Each structure stands twice: as structure tokens, then as C-alpha cells.
Tab-separated table of C-alpha atoms in Angstrom:
chain	number	residue	atom	x	y	z
A	1452	MET	CA	-48.664	9.354	144.450
A	1453	ARG	CA	-49.869	9.463	140.841
A	1454	ALA	CA	-52.910	7.372	139.948
A	1455	TYR	CA	-55.258	6.884	136.995
A	1456	HIS	CA	-58.461	7.569	138.868
A	1457	ILE	CA	-62.217	7.745	138.296
A	1458	GLU	CA	-63.629	10.409	140.616
A	1459	SER	CA	-67.311	9.604	140.154
A	1460	ALA	CA	-69.561	7.357	138.094
A	1461	GLY	CA	-69.851	8.449	134.492
A	1462	LYS	CA	-66.636	10.486	134.480
A	1463	ASN	CA	-63.563	9.610	132.469
A	1464	PRO	CA	-60.432	8.545	134.356
A	1465	ILE	CA	-57.606	11.052	134.787
A	1466	VAL	CA	-54.059	10.944	136.119
A	1467	THR	CA	-54.191	12.722	139.466
A	1468	SER	CA	-52.403	12.913	142.818
A	1469	LEU	CA	-53.763	10.764	145.660
A	1470	PRO	CA	-52.554	9.933	149.191
A	1471	ARG	CA	-50.405	6.826	149.362
A	1472	PRO	CA	-52.584	4.022	150.821
A	1473	THR	CA	-51.839	2.127	154.035
A	1474	PRO	CA	-52.397	-1.654	154.174
A	1475	THR	CA	-55.110	-2.980	156.477
A	1476	THR	CA	-55.407	-6.455	157.994
A	1477	GLY	CA	-54.705	-9.121	155.379
A	1478	GLU	CA	-53.208	-6.681	152.897
A	1479	ILE	CA	-49.767	-5.951	151.489
A	1480	ALA	CA	-48.503	-2.596	150.246
A	1481	VAL	CA	-46.819	-2.765	146.844
A	1482	GLU	CA	-44.591	-0.310	145.033
A	1483	ILE	CA	-45.999	-0.904	141.567
A	1484	GLY	CA	-43.623	-1.338	138.658
A	1485	ALA	CA	-46.123	-2.164	135.915
A	1486	CYS	CA	-49.834	-2.757	135.341
A	1487	GLY	CA	-51.430	-4.752	132.525
A	1488	LEU	CA	-54.456	-3.308	130.733
A	1489	ASN	CA	-57.477	-5.482	130.005
A	1490	PHE	CA	-60.668	-5.136	127.989
A	1491	ALA	CA	-62.481	-5.185	131.322
A	1492	ASP	CA	-60.898	-1.805	132.131
A	1493	LEU	CA	-62.819	-0.312	129.214
A	1494	LEU	CA	-66.035	-1.816	130.552
A	1495	MET	CA	-65.309	-0.426	134.033
A	1496	VAL	CA	-64.974	3.086	132.634
A	1497	LYS	CA	-68.525	2.745	131.286
A	1498	GLY	CA	-69.760	0.926	134.408
A	1499	ASP	CA	-70.624	-2.173	132.372
A	1500	TYR	CA	-68.251	-4.716	133.944
A	1501	GLN	CA	-69.735	-7.307	136.310
A	1502	ASP	CA	-67.233	-6.363	139.044
A	1503	THR	CA	-67.074	-2.597	138.537
A	1504	PRO	CA	-66.152	-0.991	141.911
A	1505	ALA	CA	-68.177	1.879	143.312
A	1506	ALA	CA	-66.595	5.238	142.456
A	1507	PRO	CA	-64.210	6.734	143.330
A	1508	PHE	CA	-61.650	4.095	142.392
A	1509	THR	CA	-58.368	3.632	140.552
A	1510	LEU	CA	-58.326	1.492	137.429
A	1511	GLY	CA	-55.896	-1.375	136.871
A	1512	MET	CA	-56.684	-5.034	137.521
A	1513	GLU	CA	-53.291	-6.759	137.531
A	1514	VAL	CA	-49.949	-5.445	138.733
A	1515	ALA	CA	-46.353	-6.412	139.339
A	1516	GLY	CA	-44.068	-4.761	141.849
A	1517	THR	CA	-42.242	-5.037	145.152
A	1518	VAL	CA	-43.831	-5.538	148.566
A	1519	THR	CA	-43.022	-2.570	150.812
A	1520	ASP	CA	-45.139	-3.193	153.923
A	1521	LEU	CA	-47.586	-5.599	155.570
A	1522	GLY	CA	-50.878	-4.801	157.197
A	1523	PRO	CA	-51.676	-5.824	160.785
A	1524	GLU	CA	-51.756	-9.595	161.385
A	1525	THR	CA	-50.460	-10.214	157.855
A	1526	THR	CA	-47.636	-12.745	157.618
A	1527	GLY	CA	-46.387	-12.249	154.084
A	1528	PRO	CA	-45.106	-12.059	151.429
A	1529	ALA	CA	-42.247	-10.275	153.165
A	1530	PRO	CA	-41.186	-6.739	152.239
A	1531	GLY	CA	-38.759	-6.875	149.338
A	1532	THR	CA	-40.544	-9.782	147.625
A	1533	ARG	CA	-41.225	-9.303	143.918
A	1534	VAL	CA	-44.871	-10.202	143.269
A	1535	ALA	CA	-47.679	-10.213	140.748
A	1536	VAL	CA	-51.165	-9.486	142.087
A	1537	PHE	CA	-54.645	-9.634	140.616
A	1538	GLY	CA	-56.317	-6.933	142.669
A	1539	GLY	CA	-59.270	-6.148	140.423
A	1540	GLN	CA	-58.636	-2.412	140.800
A	1541	GLY	CA	-55.996	0.009	142.061
A	1542	GLY	CA	-53.187	-1.079	139.744
A	1543	LEU	CA	-52.701	2.072	137.678
A	1544	ALA	CA	-50.871	3.916	140.434
A	1545	GLU	CA	-47.395	4.184	141.881
A	1546	HIS	CA	-48.450	2.363	145.062
A	1547	GLY	CA	-51.328	0.079	145.987
A	1548	CYS	CA	-52.659	-2.174	148.739
A	1549	PHE	CA	-53.928	-5.619	147.808
A	1550	PRO	CA	-55.057	-8.856	149.505
A	1551	ALA	CA	-51.955	-10.779	150.539
A	1552	GLU	CA	-53.584	-14.077	149.557
A	1553	ARG	CA	-53.705	-12.942	145.936
A	1554	ALA	CA	-49.990	-12.167	145.675
A	1555	VAL	CA	-47.808	-14.572	143.707
A	1556	ALA	CA	-44.029	-14.432	144.013
A	1557	ILE	CA	-42.477	-14.109	140.567
A	1558	PRO	CA	-39.150	-15.545	139.344
A	1559	ASP	CA	-36.066	-13.326	139.663
A	1560	ASP	CA	-35.626	-13.352	135.884
A	1561	MET	CA	-39.213	-12.266	135.191
A	1562	SER	CA	-39.543	-8.563	134.380
A	1563	PHE	CA	-42.341	-6.507	135.893
A	1564	THR	CA	-43.613	-5.931	132.342
A	1565	ASP	CA	-43.906	-9.666	131.688
A	1566	ALA	CA	-45.422	-10.282	135.130
A	1567	ALA	CA	-48.045	-7.547	134.676
A	1568	ALA	CA	-49.017	-9.109	131.341
A	1569	PHE	CA	-49.179	-12.640	132.686
A	1570	GLN	CA	-51.845	-13.486	135.228
A	1571	ILE	CA	-55.185	-12.705	133.582
A	1572	ALA	CA	-54.279	-13.597	129.995
A	1573	TYR	CA	-52.415	-16.835	130.662
A	1574	GLY	CA	-54.570	-17.713	133.673
A	1575	THR	CA	-57.793	-17.346	131.724
A	1576	SER	CA	-56.585	-19.486	128.837
A	1577	HIS	CA	-55.065	-22.216	130.988
A	1578	VAL	CA	-58.071	-22.586	133.297
A	1579	ALA	CA	-60.400	-22.511	130.287
A	1580	LEU	CA	-58.556	-25.092	128.206
A	1581	ASP	CA	-57.290	-27.366	130.976
A	1582	HIS	CA	-59.748	-27.157	133.879
A	1583	ARG	CA	-62.953	-26.443	131.954
A	1584	ALA	CA	-62.657	-27.868	128.432
A	1585	LYS	CA	-60.092	-30.581	129.292
A	1586	LEU	CA	-58.429	-30.126	125.917
A	1587	GLN	CA	-56.735	-33.330	124.749
A	1588	PRO	CA	-53.670	-33.862	122.534
A	1589	GLY	CA	-54.684	-34.194	118.898
A	1590	GLU	CA	-57.964	-32.293	119.258
A	1591	THR	CA	-58.692	-29.293	117.069
A	1592	LEU	CA	-58.906	-25.960	118.876
A	1593	LEU	CA	-60.243	-22.785	117.272
A	1594	VAL	CA	-59.139	-19.532	118.918
A	1595	LEU	CA	-61.140	-16.451	117.937
A	1596	GLY	CA	-59.563	-13.047	118.502
A	1597	ALA	CA	-56.281	-14.932	118.332
A	1598	ALA	CA	-53.982	-11.894	118.391
A	1599	GLY	CA	-55.606	-10.272	121.430
A	1600	GLY	CA	-54.598	-10.362	125.071
A	1601	VAL	CA	-56.210	-13.673	125.974
A	1602	GLY	CA	-56.508	-15.124	122.479
A	1603	LEU	CA	-52.783	-15.162	121.847
A	1604	THR	CA	-52.137	-17.027	125.094
A	1605	ALA	CA	-54.804	-19.581	124.133
A	1606	VAL	CA	-52.897	-20.249	120.915
A	1607	GLU	CA	-49.662	-20.701	122.850
A	1608	ILE	CA	-51.145	-22.896	125.595
A	1609	GLY	CA	-53.274	-24.930	123.189
A	1610	LYS	CA	-50.150	-25.787	121.222
A	1611	LEU	CA	-48.295	-26.712	124.440
A	1612	MET	CA	-51.169	-29.045	125.331
A	1613	GLY	CA	-50.826	-30.890	122.016
A	1614	ALA	CA	-53.822	-29.542	120.107
A	1615	LYS	CA	-54.062	-28.644	116.439
A	1616	VAL	CA	-54.594	-24.884	116.739
A	1617	ILE	CA	-56.595	-22.791	114.273
A	1618	ALA	CA	-56.112	-19.052	114.865
A	1619	CYS	CA	-58.734	-16.580	113.652
A	1620	ALA	CA	-57.946	-12.844	113.607
A	1621	ARG	CA	-58.457	-9.793	111.407
A	1622	GLY	CA	-55.739	-9.100	108.846
A	1623	PRO	CA	-52.361	-10.569	107.933
A	1624	GLU	CA	-50.347	-8.675	110.558
A	1625	LYS	CA	-52.385	-10.075	113.446
A	1626	LEU	CA	-52.422	-13.539	111.915
A	1627	ASP	CA	-48.627	-13.452	111.680
A	1628	VAL	CA	-48.444	-12.778	115.428
A	1629	ALA	CA	-50.662	-15.839	116.021
A	1630	ARG	CA	-48.508	-17.922	113.680
A	1631	GLN	CA	-45.409	-17.000	115.675
A	1632	ALA	CA	-47.233	-18.126	118.838
A	1633	GLY	CA	-47.624	-21.609	117.362
A	1634	ALA	CA	-50.858	-21.638	115.354
A	1635	ASP	CA	-51.050	-24.474	112.816
A	1636	HIS	CA	-53.692	-22.860	110.599
A	1637	LEU	CA	-54.783	-19.242	110.086
A	1638	ILE	CA	-58.197	-17.783	109.216
A	1639	ASP	CA	-58.621	-14.121	108.288
A	1640	ALA	CA	-61.921	-13.010	109.817
A	1641	LYS	CA	-62.042	-10.051	107.391
A	1642	THR	CA	-61.925	-12.062	104.184
A	1643	GLN	CA	-62.691	-15.746	104.886
A	1644	ASP	CA	-65.791	-17.733	105.767
A	1645	ILE	CA	-64.966	-19.019	109.265
A	1646	ARG	CA	-67.464	-21.865	109.183
A	1647	GLU	CA	-66.336	-23.228	105.830
A	1648	ALA	CA	-62.642	-22.825	106.617
A	1649	CYS	CA	-63.039	-24.756	109.879
A	1650	LYS	CA	-65.094	-27.509	108.257
A	1651	ASP	CA	-62.424	-27.861	105.563
A	1652	LEU	CA	-59.916	-28.471	108.364
A	1653	GLY	CA	-61.994	-31.304	109.837
A	1654	GLY	CA	-64.307	-29.411	112.182
A	1655	LEU	CA	-63.796	-28.212	115.749
A	1656	ASP	CA	-63.463	-29.993	119.080
A	1657	VAL	CA	-62.950	-26.891	121.267
A	1658	VAL	CA	-63.807	-23.245	120.573
A	1659	TYR	CA	-62.172	-20.475	122.627
A	1660	ASP	CA	-64.138	-17.269	122.079
A	1661	PRO	CA	-63.420	-13.823	123.538
A	1662	VAL	CA	-65.254	-12.152	120.625
A	1663	GLY	CA	-68.874	-13.332	120.462
A	1664	GLY	CA	-71.277	-12.178	117.775
A	1665	ASP	CA	-71.180	-13.613	114.271
A	1666	GLN	CA	-67.814	-15.289	114.824
A	1667	PHE	CA	-69.255	-17.416	117.626
A	1668	LYS	CA	-72.213	-18.357	115.426
A	1669	ALA	CA	-69.919	-19.438	112.592
A	1670	ALA	CA	-67.712	-21.485	114.916
A	1671	PHE	CA	-70.766	-23.065	116.543
A	1672	ARG	CA	-71.894	-24.383	113.154
A	1673	ALA	CA	-68.456	-25.906	112.466
A	1674	CYS	CA	-68.348	-27.978	115.661
A	1675	ASN	CA	-67.877	-31.727	115.682
A	1676	PRO	CA	-70.100	-33.901	117.898
A	1677	GLU	CA	-69.246	-33.522	121.602
A	1678	ALA	CA	-67.349	-30.272	120.985
A	1679	ARG	CA	-66.925	-27.818	123.861
A	1680	LEU	CA	-67.416	-24.069	123.393
A	1681	LEU	CA	-65.912	-21.538	125.790
A	1682	PRO	CA	-67.428	-18.026	125.798
A	1683	ILE	CA	-64.653	-15.932	127.407
A	1684	GLY	CA	-65.927	-12.452	126.553
A	1685	PHE	CA	-67.772	-10.392	123.997
A	1686	ALA	CA	-65.331	-7.915	122.453
A	1687	SER	CA	-67.675	-7.547	119.463
A	1688	GLY	CA	-70.344	-6.131	121.762
A	1689	ASP	CA	-72.755	-8.851	120.656
A	1690	VAL	CA	-73.668	-11.589	123.151
A	1691	PRO	CA	-74.798	-14.539	120.996
A	1692	GLN	CA	-77.951	-16.456	121.754
A	1693	ILE	CA	-77.325	-20.204	121.761
A	1694	PRO	CA	-79.889	-22.506	120.104
A	1695	ALA	CA	-80.402	-25.285	122.633
A	1696	ASN	CA	-81.823	-27.651	120.032
A	1697	HIS	CA	-78.489	-27.598	118.177
A	1698	LEU	CA	-76.688	-28.452	121.399
A	1699	LEU	CA	-78.886	-31.512	121.668
A	1700	VAL	CA	-78.386	-32.719	118.102
A	1701	LYS	CA	-74.579	-32.685	118.264
A	1702	ASN	CA	-74.201	-33.290	122.020
A	1703	LEU	CA	-72.358	-29.982	122.357
A	1704	THR	CA	-71.340	-28.341	125.625
A	1705	VAL	CA	-71.125	-24.580	126.202
A	1706	MET	CA	-69.164	-23.658	129.323
A	1707	GLY	CA	-68.648	-20.102	130.519
A	1708	LEU	CA	-65.379	-18.997	132.028
A	1709	TYR	CA	-64.796	-15.995	134.286
A	1710	TRP	CA	-61.278	-16.455	135.643
A	1711	GLY	CA	-61.662	-13.991	138.510
A	1712	GLY	CA	-64.759	-15.802	139.745
A	1713	TYR	CA	-62.650	-18.719	140.954
A	1714	LEU	CA	-61.054	-16.441	143.549
A	1715	LYS	CA	-64.404	-16.383	145.329
A	1716	PHE	CA	-65.386	-20.065	145.337
A	1717	ARG	CA	-62.401	-22.234	144.304
A	1718	PRO	CA	-59.181	-20.218	144.630
A	1719	GLU	CA	-57.074	-23.385	144.505
A	1720	VAL	CA	-57.932	-23.688	140.797
A	1721	ILE	CA	-56.137	-20.413	140.120
A	1722	THR	CA	-53.279	-21.182	142.510
A	1723	GLU	CA	-52.519	-24.539	140.898
A	1724	SER	CA	-52.878	-23.104	137.397
A	1725	MET	CA	-50.491	-20.237	138.167
A	1726	GLN	CA	-47.896	-22.643	139.558
A	1727	THR	CA	-47.995	-24.575	136.283
A	1728	LEU	CA	-47.802	-21.402	134.182
A	1729	LEU	CA	-44.873	-19.903	136.093
A	1730	HIS	CA	-43.052	-23.238	135.790
A	1731	TRP	CA	-43.592	-23.161	132.027
A	1732	TYR	CA	-42.358	-19.549	131.936
A	1733	SER	CA	-39.200	-20.461	133.858
A	1734	GLU	CA	-38.589	-23.283	131.364
A	1735	GLY	CA	-38.873	-20.819	128.482
A	1736	ARG	CA	-42.039	-22.430	127.137
A	1737	LEU	CA	-44.181	-19.278	127.464
A	1738	THR	CA	-43.237	-15.895	126.009
A	1739	PRO	CA	-45.610	-13.017	126.892
A	1740	HIS	CA	-46.294	-10.825	123.882
A	1741	VAL	CA	-46.513	-7.136	124.826
A	1742	SER	CA	-47.085	-4.886	121.822
A	1743	HIS	CA	-47.025	-1.571	123.713
A	1744	VAL	CA	-45.346	-0.370	126.922
A	1745	LEU	CA	-46.460	3.130	127.929
A	1746	PRO	CA	-45.950	5.423	130.946
A	1747	LEU	CA	-48.833	6.189	133.318
A	1748	GLU	CA	-49.446	9.597	131.725
A	1749	ARG	CA	-50.345	7.773	128.496
A	1750	ALA	CA	-52.854	5.369	130.043
A	1751	ASP	CA	-55.607	6.972	127.928
A	1752	GLU	CA	-53.640	6.016	124.843
A	1753	GLY	CA	-53.254	2.468	126.115
A	1754	LEU	CA	-56.993	2.038	126.573
A	1755	GLU	CA	-57.586	3.500	123.121
A	1756	LEU	CA	-55.281	0.840	121.648
A	1757	LEU	CA	-57.545	-1.810	123.188
A	1758	ARG	CA	-60.733	-0.039	122.150
A	1759	THR	CA	-59.668	0.244	118.507
A	1760	ARG	CA	-58.043	-3.230	118.459
A	1761	ARG	CA	-54.710	-1.808	117.303
A	1762	SER	CA	-52.697	-3.746	119.886
A	1763	THR	CA	-51.632	-7.372	119.826
A	1764	GLY	CA	-51.118	-9.434	122.950
A	1765	LYS	CA	-50.984	-7.093	125.941
A	1766	VAL	CA	-50.631	-3.377	126.586
A	1767	VAL	CA	-48.665	-2.616	129.771
A	1768	ILE	CA	-48.424	0.662	131.696
A	1769	THR	CA	-45.251	1.360	133.681
A	1770	MET	CA	-44.924	3.785	136.568
A	1771	GLU	CA	-41.631	5.241	135.341
A	1772	ASP	CA	-41.682	8.770	133.908
């Protein structure tokens, strides 16, 4: 089978031929239709991600496809079931073996492209805003990086939850994507003062931040008393240092969110969240935004789109030629 593989630490991934894997106990074999790219894939290439596997390994954290076989003592999902799986690795290949407990059956009308773009982006935003921040109707939510993979879903979900959503992104094209996702107000991070713009809109109750750096600092200073701040990631490369004395003065709460971490200590949080999200999708209330769909041979190009921030929403790799 073809796979986008890292042979050893420090080497760049390449498309190569590997033996088709066989599922072990507790695993399912999946014929992969599509795999969503994530910023974490870029970090894995450099060895900087918190869950980077030991080399050799195949990149690709989230996939959609069809179950083809079950490992020993594995009861399902049955062969023929269409599933989405967060495997953490192994997704950028024609076939893969993944823990059966992580497989989620997807609706018949959900394409593999949509399903591969769904779990991490929507899951992260829903768990962050609902389970962690407990976003309430009428509150003001600022989404930084609002046209990116997770940011755009935070705009969409925040609006569904009844918040007033402020979307912050770089440039009019990206802001228009956020507007179409439901944003009430737009801030251009290239030309506007984020702090002043947010204060002019009444201040912030919840901040959703996959960017970090100066944007986090500006948002922090525009928070209302008892606001909640959610560091999701640090696409800027700058991990901000949080002044604890300012937390005290305004009674602010900073709460980290690593979606994949719940698989290890509270998997029911992800299971219940995904049930809600798939229900919303089936009702037509969620519309995954995929700016680029590329074949496996162009996986390098897909990662470069993420690295240079030229994509909006998700980039998805398909296994078709």
C-alpha cells in the first residue's frame, strides 16, 4: 500500500510502499478514503508534538473509511461499516489499523471528505466551549485564528450555542469565510488593534485561542470580569506567559484544552460530544469547510498550505489517484 511515512527521526516524510497492516486484538482494519491534515502533523514532522510517535511511523491523525476486518476478540464495528477514527497516526495511507473503541459510525449521507475533516476540529471546539468554558447564550466569544481548521468550527459552534461571536483573522478573504460561518463581528488581525476593537464591542466573556503570542495578550487585556480563556494551540510559535496577578484582579480563568487527552482519562466526554455533533450535522446545522482536497502524492503540498496559512478550514488528503 502507499503511505506518507517518516522512516527515522529528523527525516522528512515521503510517499512510499509499505506492507498492508493486520489488525491485532482490539483493532479494526480500515480501507481509508480520506485523511484530514492538522497543525499537529507539522509538529510531528519536527518531533515537537506532545504525542509524536517513535519513528518509523505514518502521519495522519484522523481518517474516514470502511471497516474491512476485525482483530482477534474484537466485536465491531462490523466489516462494511463506514467510520471516522481518530488514530493519532497512520491515517495518510491506503489502509490502516486503529483501536476499535475510537471508531465512530458516520451517517450514510456524510462523505469521507467531510468525515475526515470533522472529528478533531469540531470535537476540539465543542468540548472547549461546552464542556470546559460552559459558554452561555448572550455571552461574547472571541475566536482567534477564526478561518483556520479549529477556529472556523468555533465560530460555527459558538453561534449555534447562542453567543455573540467576534472572529479575528488575517485579511478580508479569511474574514469573509468566518462571516459565512456565522460571525457577528470581524477583526482584521493585520490592520486592527484587537484589544481596542474588542473593548469597543463590550469586552469578552470567552476567548478561544489556537494562535497564542501577541493576539492572546491583546485578548487577555480585553476580558470582562469572570471571563474564561481557552489556549487551544500556539500556531504563532509563541507560548504566552500569563500574569497571575491580572487573573486575580478580574477573577479570570485560563483553562487548557487538549482534545485527544480526554481519550486517556475521560473518553465519555468525547463520545457524548461526538454524538451531539453528528446529530447537528445530520440536521444540517454544521457544514465542514474544506478549502483543499488533494491526493496522497500531494501530501507535502497539503502540509505546506497549513504551514504558510494559505488554507481556510481544513485540508483533506484522499487516497484516490
